[in-house]
């Protein structure tokens, strides 16, 4: 029988949980996380913009992280929430391509941004006298633009190739959004070479920021260890601890998704990990920074006091 290529028809999501017994409960949980994530990130962006004490390179980069997290969670979760309450769980071919492009751009941009935030902490702790020179506004702007461009290159390279494969037969994606590995399983041609190249590309994108983070924090630890002041050590650790937590959470999920061999993957595990970094991480990032950062807490109390 002749195979019909149907790259113009819709895909259908099977969802985070296939045929859930209590879709309303799942909807309530995911919607609550989504609401907290968007609210927390928007508040973080407003605080950094409004409070002059937060007009520093570290908070400028943190504000960009909140922007990325806000856009990132809005790419997948609203569609997921709609599907939980709807019998129609389809997404158009173009809609799927846009999801892939934007999530690749944002996750790639966040890879680079977290690496640059580690460099910022390295300069602040190890070269404080040169900090105004090495982290001036122009350099910070260049860092942010570079992160967005670096992430978008990943999207521009992988999205057209992914969507150029012929997809025929079943259109059911065993996922809650168009993640590339789940989409490629529906292709009626061999995609193993492309998957290998994509794997190498993702590993490279991970290695660059991980190398920056590792070198930066090694130097920070050595510098802090040599400090004679216990107060100076405490401040240095307090400054860096929030970023270390965010890095561990984000890169842990990214390592599973992009580095571990496919033999370790199952659709169920992949969906859980994807839910972690597309839904939970955008919520955790601003909460970690706000709860563990005295400057942000003071700015928040000031804003709430002005509102009252």
PDB file of N, CA, C and O in Angstrom, residues 42-60 137 293-306:
ATOM      1  N   UNK A  42       6.574  37.798  36.949  1.00  0.00           N
ATOM      2  CA  UNK A  42       6.185  39.171  36.623  1.00  0.00           C
ATOM      3  C   UNK A  42       6.535  40.110  37.781  1.00  0.00           C
ATOM      4  O   UNK A  42       7.029  41.230  37.564  1.00  0.00           O
ATOM      5  N   UNK A  43       6.289  39.667  39.015  1.00  0.00           N
ATOM      6  CA  UNK A  43       6.656  40.482  40.185  1.00  0.00           C
ATOM      7  C   UNK A  43       8.163  40.698  40.223  1.00  0.00           C
ATOM      8  O   UNK A  43       8.638  41.809  40.506  1.00  0.00           O
ATOM      9  N   UNK A  44       8.924  39.639  39.930  1.00  0.00           N
ATOM     10  CA  UNK A  44      10.388  39.770  39.916  1.00  0.00           C
ATOM     11  C   UNK A  44      10.831  40.800  38.878  1.00  0.00           C
ATOM     12  O   UNK A  44      11.686  41.651  39.151  1.00  0.00           O
ATOM     13  N   UNK A  45      10.235  40.747  37.698  1.00  0.00           N
ATOM     14  CA  UNK A  45      10.567  41.697  36.634  1.00  0.00           C
ATOM     15  C   UNK A  45      10.233  43.132  37.073  1.00  0.00           C
ATOM     16  O   UNK A  45      11.028  44.062  36.878  1.00  0.00           O
ATOM     17  N   UNK A  46       9.054  43.312  37.682  1.00  0.00           N
ATOM     18  CA  UNK A  46       8.630  44.645  38.138  1.00  0.00           C
ATOM     19  C   UNK A  46       9.547  45.174  39.241  1.00  0.00           C
ATOM     20  O   UNK A  46       9.925  46.360  39.234  1.00  0.00           O
ATOM     21  N   UNK A  47       9.892  44.305  40.200  1.00  0.00           N
ATOM     22  CA  UNK A  47      10.775  44.736  41.292  1.00  0.00           C
ATOM     23  C   UNK A  47      12.113  45.219  40.755  1.00  0.00           C
ATOM     24  O   UNK A  47      12.628  46.261  41.176  1.00  0.00           O
ATOM     25  N   UNK A  48      12.683  44.453  39.842  1.00  0.00           N
ATOM     26  CA  UNK A  48      13.993  44.807  39.289  1.00  0.00           C
ATOM     27  C   UNK A  48      13.912  46.100  38.484  1.00  0.00           C
ATOM     28  O   UNK A  48      14.833  46.913  38.474  1.00  0.00           O
ATOM     29  N   UNK A  49      12.777  46.311  37.837  1.00  0.00           N
ATOM     30  CA  UNK A  49      12.603  47.526  37.039  1.00  0.00           C
ATOM     31  C   UNK A  49      12.349  48.753  37.920  1.00  0.00           C
ATOM     32  O   UNK A  49      12.865  49.851  37.633  1.00  0.00           O
ATOM     33  N   UNK A  50      11.587  48.571  39.012  1.00  0.00           N
ATOM     34  CA  UNK A  50      11.144  49.722  39.796  1.00  0.00           C
ATOM     35  C   UNK A  50      12.109  50.117  40.896  1.00  0.00           C
ATOM     36  O   UNK A  50      12.210  51.305  41.227  1.00  0.00           O
ATOM     37  N   UNK A  51      12.805  49.163  41.494  1.00  0.00           N
ATOM     38  CA  UNK A  51      13.661  49.460  42.639  1.00  0.00           C
ATOM     39  C   UNK A  51      15.073  49.791  42.157  1.00  0.00           C
ATOM     40  O   UNK A  51      15.762  48.951  41.580  1.00  0.00           O
ATOM     41  N   UNK A  52      15.525  50.996  42.438  1.00  0.00           N
ATOM     42  CA  UNK A  52      16.840  51.443  41.956  1.00  0.00           C
ATOM     43  C   UNK A  52      17.986  50.633  42.560  1.00  0.00           C
ATOM     44  O   UNK A  52      19.060  50.517  41.967  1.00  0.00           O
ATOM     45  N   UNK A  53      17.770  50.065  43.758  1.00  0.00           N
ATOM     46  CA  UNK A  53      18.822  49.256  44.379  1.00  0.00           C
ATOM     47  C   UNK A  53      19.066  47.948  43.628  1.00  0.00           C
ATOM     48  O   UNK A  53      20.084  47.300  43.825  1.00  0.00           O
ATOM     49  N   UNK A  54      18.117  47.575  42.797  1.00  0.00           N
ATOM     50  CA  UNK A  54      18.258  46.342  42.022  1.00  0.00           C
ATOM     51  C   UNK A  54      18.734  46.613  40.591  1.00  0.00           C
ATOM     52  O   UNK A  54      18.709  45.712  39.750  1.00  0.00           O
ATOM     53  N   UNK A  55      19.142  47.845  40.322  1.00  0.00           N
ATOM     54  CA  UNK A  55      19.652  48.184  38.986  1.00  0.00           C
ATOM     55  C   UNK A  55      21.148  47.866  38.902  1.00  0.00           C
ATOM     56  O   UNK A  55      21.987  48.749  38.737  1.00  0.00           O
ATOM     57  N   UNK A  56      21.455  46.599  39.057  1.00  0.00           N
ATOM     58  CA  UNK A  56      22.833  46.115  38.995  1.00  0.00           C
ATOM     59  C   UNK A  56      22.910  45.007  37.948  1.00  0.00           C
ATOM     60  O   UNK A  56      21.878  44.444  37.556  1.00  0.00           O
ATOM     61  N   UNK A  57      24.108  44.666  37.483  1.00  0.00           N
ATOM     62  CA  UNK A  57      24.235  43.608  36.468  1.00  0.00           C
ATOM     63  C   UNK A  57      23.603  42.279  36.883  1.00  0.00           C
ATOM     64  O   UNK A  57      22.945  41.621  36.070  1.00  0.00           O
ATOM     65  N   UNK A  58      23.791  41.869  38.157  1.00  0.00           N
ATOM     66  CA  UNK A  58      23.243  40.595  38.599  1.00  0.00           C
ATOM     67  C   UNK A  58      21.726  40.559  38.445  1.00  0.00           C
ATOM     68  O   UNK A  58      21.154  39.584  37.948  1.00  0.00           O
ATOM     69  N   UNK A  59      21.062  41.633  38.852  1.00  0.00           N
ATOM     70  CA  UNK A  59      19.603  41.662  38.782  1.00  0.00           C
ATOM     71  C   UNK A  59      19.105  41.911  37.360  1.00  0.00           C
ATOM     72  O   UNK A  59      18.002  41.495  37.008  1.00  0.00           O
ATOM     73  N   UNK A  60      19.909  42.583  36.570  1.00  0.00           N
ATOM     74  CA  UNK A  60      19.552  42.741  35.156  1.00  0.00           C
ATOM     75  C   UNK A  60      19.491  41.366  34.479  1.00  0.00           C
ATOM     76  O   UNK A  60      18.543  41.055  33.746  1.00  0.00           O
ATOM     77  N   UNK A 137      27.082  48.190  31.802  1.00  0.00           N
ATOM     78  CA  UNK A 137      25.767  48.023  31.173  1.00  0.00           C
ATOM     79  C   UNK A 137      25.893  47.498  29.732  1.00  0.00           C
ATOM     80  O   UNK A 137      25.107  46.659  29.294  1.00  0.00           O
ATOM     81  N   UNK A 293      17.052  35.837  48.835  1.00  0.00           N
ATOM     82  CA  UNK A 293      17.780  37.062  48.509  1.00  0.00           C
ATOM     83  C   UNK A 293      17.227  38.223  49.326  1.00  0.00           C
ATOM     84  O   UNK A 293      16.060  38.596  49.183  1.00  0.00           O
ATOM     85  N   UNK A 294      18.063  38.797  50.168  1.00  0.00           N
ATOM     86  CA  UNK A 294      17.621  39.856  51.068  1.00  0.00           C
ATOM     87  C   UNK A 294      17.208  41.104  50.291  1.00  0.00           C
ATOM     88  O   UNK A 294      16.204  41.754  50.628  1.00  0.00           O
ATOM     89  N   UNK A 295      17.942  41.463  49.249  1.00  0.00           N
ATOM     90  CA  UNK A 295      17.626  42.671  48.477  1.00  0.00           C
ATOM     91  C   UNK A 295      16.255  42.573  47.823  1.00  0.00           C
ATOM     92  O   UNK A 295      15.485  43.534  47.813  1.00  0.00           O
ATOM     93  N   UNK A 296      15.959  41.391  47.258  1.00  0.00           N
ATOM     94  CA  UNK A 296      14.659  41.190  46.622  1.00  0.00           C
ATOM     95  C   UNK A 296      13.547  41.234  47.658  1.00  0.00           C
ATOM     96  O   UNK A 296      12.483  41.824  47.422  1.00  0.00           O
ATOM     97  N   UNK A 297      13.786  40.626  48.833  1.00  0.00           N
ATOM     98  CA  UNK A 297      12.773  40.632  49.893  1.00  0.00           C
ATOM     99  C   UNK A 297      12.472  42.047  50.362  1.00  0.00           C
ATOM    100  O   UNK A 297      11.310  42.422  50.577  1.00  0.00           O
ATOM    101  N   UNK A 298      13.518  42.858  50.519  1.00  0.00           N
ATOM    102  CA  UNK A 298      13.332  44.260  50.933  1.00  0.00           C
ATOM    103  C   UNK A 298      12.557  45.035  49.864  1.00  0.00           C
ATOM    104  O   UNK A 298      11.643  45.806  50.184  1.00  0.00           O
ATOM    105  N   UNK A 299      12.910  44.824  48.589  1.00  0.00           N
ATOM    106  CA  UNK A 299      12.209  45.512  47.496  1.00  0.00           C
ATOM    107  C   UNK A 299      10.743  45.101  47.441  1.00  0.00           C
ATOM    108  O   UNK A 299       9.864  45.927  47.180  1.00  0.00           O
ATOM    109  N   UNK A 300      10.471  43.810  47.721  1.00  0.00           N
ATOM    110  CA  UNK A 300       9.085  43.335  47.712  1.00  0.00           C
ATOM    111  C   UNK A 300       8.292  43.961  48.844  1.00  0.00           C
ATOM    112  O   UNK A 300       7.151  44.399  48.641  1.00  0.00           O
ATOM    113  N   UNK A 301       8.883  44.012  50.046  1.00  0.00           N
ATOM    114  CA  UNK A 301       8.181  44.640  51.176  1.00  0.00           C
ATOM    115  C   UNK A 301       7.920  46.119  50.900  1.00  0.00           C
ATOM    116  O   UNK A 301       6.865  46.648  51.251  1.00  0.00           O
ATOM    117  N   UNK A 302       8.889  46.772  50.265  1.00  0.00           N
ATOM    118  CA  UNK A 302       8.720  48.179  49.922  1.00  0.00           C
ATOM    119  C   UNK A 302       7.571  48.371  48.931  1.00  0.00           C
ATOM    120  O   UNK A 302       6.748  49.268  49.079  1.00  0.00           O
ATOM    121  N   UNK A 303       7.508  47.485  47.925  1.00  0.00           N
ATOM    122  CA  UNK A 303       6.444  47.567  46.925  1.00  0.00           C
ATOM    123  C   UNK A 303       5.080  47.307  47.546  1.00  0.00           C
ATOM    124  O   UNK A 303       4.106  48.011  47.260  1.00  0.00           O
ATOM    125  N   UNK A 304       5.022  46.291  48.425  1.00  0.00           N
ATOM    126  CA  UNK A 304       3.742  45.983  49.082  1.00  0.00           C
ATOM    127  C   UNK A 304       3.320  47.114  50.002  1.00  0.00           C
ATOM    128  O   UNK A 304       2.137  47.439  50.097  1.00  0.00           O
ATOM    129  N   UNK A 305       4.287  47.752  50.673  1.00  0.00           N
ATOM    130  CA  UNK A 305       3.986  48.885  51.523  1.00  0.00           C
ATOM    131  C   UNK A 305       3.447  50.064  50.743  1.00  0.00           C
ATOM    132  O   UNK A 305       2.502  50.729  51.156  1.00  0.00           O
ATOM    133  N   UNK A 306       3.996  50.293  49.550  1.00  0.00           N
ATOM    134  CA  UNK A 306       3.513  51.373  48.695  1.00  0.00           C
ATOM    135  C   UNK A 306       2.113  51.061  48.174  1.00  0.00           C
ATOM    136  O   UNK A 306       1.273  51.953  48.033  1.00  0.00           O
TER     137      UNK A 306
END
